[in-house]
Amino acid sequence: MQNEALRNPRVIVVQKLYSQEFNKESKLTFPKHRYKKFIKDVVLGTLERKELIEETIKQHLSEDLSIKRTEKLLIVILYAATFEFLYRPQTSVNIIINEYLNTSKFFLEQSQKKYLNAMLDKISKKIYFDFLIKKHQTLYGAPNYLAGFWVHYF
């Protein structure tokens, strides 16, 4: 199982981000790995955009989640996944959710995984909804009449 974890790039992402939560002064290193560029991009991108990601999470999950009271490991996974939702659109939302749920088996209990799944699903839909609204406004420049229609799906 340890060998499997070392091959999973998102496990390494979570480990690096978690270590930065408690040791902000430590220098991040990225040893040779098949997915080194991906790992580095997600880790550094999440850290660089942490405030924006936190604001996005608060905006969309404020009713369901308290960042200050939730376990750090769960928050780290949520941050990394949110970074991918926002900044790696070439990866399917379903793949991102599935990969982080697979990653969470190394760190979380089953009940926490279910909670994580619900949070990832909800925030991915909200981010996609915001994207559709912005795209519509950019294309048509008109007030958003789709908001009332789409809100029924979220």
mmCIF file of C-alpha atoms in Angstrom:
data_model
loop_
_atom_site.group_PDB
_atom_site.id
_atom_site.type_symbol
_atom_site.label_atom_id
_atom_site.label_comp_id
_atom_site.label_asym_id
_atom_site.label_seq_id
_atom_site.Cartn_x
_atom_site.Cartn_y
_atom_site.Cartn_z
ATOM 1 C CA MET A 1 0.000 0.000 0.000
ATOM 2 C CA GLN A 2 2.895 2.368 0.706
ATOM 3 C CA ASN A 3 4.282 1.764 -2.792
ATOM 4 C CA GLU A 4 0.878 2.568 -4.288
ATOM 5 C CA ALA A 5 0.742 5.821 -2.307
ATOM 6 C CA LEU A 6 4.169 6.897 -3.541
ATOM 7 C CA ARG A 7 3.099 6.420 -7.145
ATOM 8 C CA ASN A 8 -0.061 8.503 -6.734
ATOM 9 C CA PRO A 9 0.823 12.143 -7.514
ATOM 10 C CA ARG A 10 -2.096 13.554 -5.539
ATOM 11 C CA VAL A 11 -0.951 11.743 -2.396
ATOM 12 C CA ILE A 12 2.353 13.572 -2.754
ATOM 13 C CA VAL A 13 0.493 16.854 -3.372
ATOM 14 C CA VAL A 14 -1.500 16.388 -0.155
ATOM 15 C CA GLN A 15 1.626 15.465 1.806
ATOM 16 C CA LYS A 16 3.513 18.551 0.596
ATOM 17 C CA LEU A 17 0.608 20.923 1.278
ATOM 18 C CA TYR A 18 -0.029 19.401 4.700
ATOM 19 C CA SER A 19 3.617 19.759 5.681
ATOM 20 C CA GLN A 20 3.525 23.414 4.626
ATOM 21 C CA GLU A 21 0.558 24.019 6.938
ATOM 22 C CA PHE A 22 2.717 23.229 9.947
ATOM 23 C CA ASN A 23 6.159 24.178 8.729
ATOM 24 C CA LYS A 24 5.786 27.231 6.497
ATOM 25 C CA GLU A 25 9.513 27.998 6.630
ATOM 26 C CA SER A 26 10.595 24.652 5.203
ATOM 27 C CA LYS A 27 11.867 24.627 1.657
ATOM 28 C CA LEU A 28 9.750 22.652 -0.753
ATOM 29 C CA THR A 29 11.629 20.104 -2.825
ATOM 30 C CA PHE A 30 10.288 18.047 -5.660
ATOM 31 C CA PRO A 31 12.322 14.883 -6.175
ATOM 32 C CA LYS A 32 12.319 12.930 -9.395
ATOM 33 C CA HIS A 33 8.879 11.507 -10.104
ATOM 34 C CA ARG A 34 6.947 10.560 -13.210
ATOM 35 C CA TYR A 35 4.457 13.366 -12.477
ATOM 36 C CA LYS A 36 6.899 15.905 -11.032
ATOM 37 C CA LYS A 37 5.598 18.812 -13.157
ATOM 38 C CA PHE A 38 1.983 18.103 -12.178
ATOM 39 C CA ILE A 39 2.877 17.784 -8.484
ATOM 40 C CA LYS A 40 4.902 20.996 -8.539
ATOM 41 C CA ASP A 41 2.194 22.916 -10.431
ATOM 42 C CA VAL A 42 -0.590 21.884 -8.054
ATOM 43 C CA VAL A 43 1.425 22.392 -4.857
ATOM 44 C CA LEU A 44 2.885 25.769 -5.811
ATOM 45 C CA GLY A 45 -0.353 26.908 -7.456
ATOM 46 C CA THR A 46 -2.394 26.015 -4.380
ATOM 47 C CA LEU A 47 0.039 27.817 -2.089
ATOM 48 C CA GLU A 48 0.235 30.909 -4.336
ATOM 49 C CA ARG A 49 -3.546 31.170 -4.628
ATOM 50 C CA LYS A 50 -4.423 30.017 -1.118
ATOM 51 C CA GLU A 51 -6.383 33.170 -0.215
ATOM 52 C CA LEU A 52 -8.423 33.043 -3.428
ATOM 53 C CA ILE A 53 -9.100 29.327 -2.972
ATOM 54 C CA GLU A 54 -10.108 29.899 0.649
ATOM 55 C CA GLU A 55 -12.457 32.687 -0.419
ATOM 56 C CA THR A 56 -13.984 30.427 -3.085
ATOM 57 C CA ILE A 57 -14.513 27.673 -0.533
ATOM 58 C CA LYS A 58 -16.055 30.096 1.976
ATOM 59 C CA GLN A 59 -18.291 31.566 -0.719
ATOM 60 C CA HIS A 60 -19.650 28.206 -1.844
ATOM 61 C CA LEU A 61 -19.475 26.052 1.276
ATOM 62 C CA SER A 62 -20.027 28.493 4.141
ATOM 63 C CA GLU A 63 -23.256 26.731 5.177
ATOM 64 C CA ASP A 64 -21.615 23.295 5.207
ATOM 65 C CA LEU A 65 -18.078 23.880 6.401
ATOM 66 C CA SER A 66 -16.103 25.860 8.929
ATOM 67 C CA ILE A 67 -12.495 26.085 7.774
ATOM 68 C CA LYS A 68 -11.287 26.876 11.288
ATOM 69 C CA ARG A 69 -13.051 23.897 12.900
ATOM 70 C CA THR A 70 -12.495 21.293 10.189
ATOM 71 C CA GLU A 71 -9.552 18.909 10.310
ATOM 72 C CA LYS A 72 -6.513 20.329 8.493
ATOM 73 C CA LEU A 73 -6.025 17.262 6.326
ATOM 74 C CA LEU A 74 -9.565 17.499 4.977
ATOM 75 C CA ILE A 75 -9.059 21.205 4.268
ATOM 76 C CA VAL A 76 -5.757 20.545 2.466
ATOM 77 C CA ILE A 77 -7.435 18.012 0.184
ATOM 78 C CA LEU A 78 -10.294 20.430 -0.455
ATOM 79 C CA TYR A 79 -7.829 23.241 -1.294
ATOM 80 C CA ALA A 80 -5.871 21.106 -3.749
ATOM 81 C CA ALA A 81 -9.024 19.874 -5.474
ATOM 82 C CA THR A 82 -10.449 23.404 -5.652
ATOM 83 C CA PHE A 83 -7.207 24.588 -7.222
ATOM 84 C CA GLU A 84 -7.615 21.928 -9.896
ATOM 85 C CA PHE A 85 -11.284 22.827 -10.462
ATOM 86 C CA LEU A 86 -10.332 26.468 -10.973
ATOM 87 C CA TYR A 87 -6.979 26.282 -12.768
ATOM 88 C CA ARG A 88 -6.735 22.906 -14.497
ATOM 89 C CA PRO A 89 -9.836 22.863 -16.706
ATOM 90 C CA GLN A 90 -8.263 20.296 -19.021
ATOM 91 C CA THR A 91 -8.936 17.673 -16.319
ATOM 92 C CA SER A 92 -12.515 16.504 -15.983
ATOM 93 C CA VAL A 93 -14.282 17.433 -12.748
ATOM 94 C CA ASN A 94 -15.275 13.796 -12.259
ATOM 95 C CA ILE A 95 -11.654 12.686 -12.599
ATOM 96 C CA ILE A 96 -10.498 15.305 -10.077
ATOM 97 C CA ILE A 97 -13.148 14.229 -7.564
ATOM 98 C CA ASN A 98 -12.403 10.541 -8.086
ATOM 99 C CA GLU A 99 -8.639 11.034 -7.768
ATOM 100 C CA TYR A 100 -8.935 12.987 -4.520
ATOM 101 C CA LEU A 101 -11.349 10.424 -3.093
ATOM 102 C CA ASN A 102 -8.841 7.690 -3.970
ATOM 103 C CA THR A 103 -6.106 9.789 -2.385
ATOM 104 C CA SER A 104 -8.168 10.330 0.754
ATOM 105 C CA LYS A 105 -8.191 6.589 1.491
ATOM 106 C CA PHE A 106 -4.583 6.994 2.645
ATOM 107 C CA PHE A 107 -5.488 9.783 5.081
ATOM 108 C CA LEU A 108 -9.164 9.767 6.084
ATOM 109 C CA GLU A 109 -11.766 7.473 7.602
ATOM 110 C CA GLN A 110 -14.745 6.302 5.547
ATOM 111 C CA SER A 111 -17.167 8.814 7.118
ATOM 112 C CA GLN A 112 -14.760 11.654 6.324
ATOM 113 C CA LYS A 113 -14.466 10.410 2.732
ATOM 114 C CA LYS A 114 -18.242 10.630 2.331
ATOM 115 C CA TYR A 115 -18.206 14.177 3.682
ATOM 116 C CA LEU A 116 -15.302 15.063 1.364
ATOM 117 C CA ASN A 117 -17.180 13.606 -1.596
ATOM 118 C CA ALA A 118 -20.216 15.752 -0.825
ATOM 119 C CA MET A 119 -18.087 18.893 -0.442
ATOM 120 C CA LEU A 120 -16.117 18.267 -3.656
ATOM 121 C CA ASP A 121 -19.303 17.596 -5.577
ATOM 122 C CA LYS A 122 -20.982 20.735 -4.276
ATOM 123 C CA ILE A 123 -18.070 23.098 -4.845
ATOM 124 C CA SER A 124 -17.362 21.714 -8.320
ATOM 125 C CA LYS A 125 -20.969 22.366 -9.341
ATOM 126 C CA LYS A 126 -20.911 25.887 -7.890
ATOM 127 C CA ILE A 127 -17.629 26.712 -9.656
ATOM 128 C CA TYR A 128 -18.992 25.350 -12.933
ATOM 129 C CA PHE A 129 -22.203 27.343 -12.464
ATOM 130 C CA ASP A 130 -20.162 30.541 -11.919
ATOM 131 C CA PHE A 131 -18.168 29.712 -15.038
ATOM 132 C CA LEU A 132 -21.363 29.339 -17.108
ATOM 133 C CA ILE A 133 -22.696 32.669 -15.842
ATOM 134 C CA LYS A 134 -19.444 34.491 -16.653
ATOM 135 C CA LYS A 135 -19.241 32.852 -20.068
ATOM 136 C CA HIS A 136 -22.824 33.852 -20.822
ATOM 137 C CA GLN A 137 -22.181 37.448 -19.731
ATOM 138 C CA THR A 138 -19.012 37.589 -21.835
ATOM 139 C CA LEU A 139 -20.726 36.220 -24.924
ATOM 140 C CA TYR A 140 -23.979 38.151 -24.687
ATOM 141 C CA GLY A 141 -23.189 41.062 -22.403
ATOM 142 C CA ALA A 142 -26.756 40.967 -21.181
ATOM 143 C CA PRO A 143 -28.137 40.447 -17.698
ATOM 144 C CA ASN A 144 -28.043 36.867 -16.757
ATOM 145 C CA TYR A 145 -31.437 35.363 -17.418
ATOM 146 C CA LEU A 146 -29.991 31.847 -17.140
ATOM 147 C CA ALA A 147 -29.368 32.146 -13.415
ATOM 148 C CA GLY A 148 -32.969 31.359 -12.528
ATOM 149 C CA PHE A 149 -32.996 28.411 -14.897
ATOM 150 C CA TRP A 150 -29.698 26.870 -13.758
ATOM 151 C CA VAL A 151 -30.240 27.371 -10.045
ATOM 152 C CA HIS A 152 -32.678 24.451 -10.065
ATOM 153 C CA TYR A 153 -29.826 22.097 -10.912
ATOM 154 C CA PHE A 154 -27.654 23.182 -8.000
#
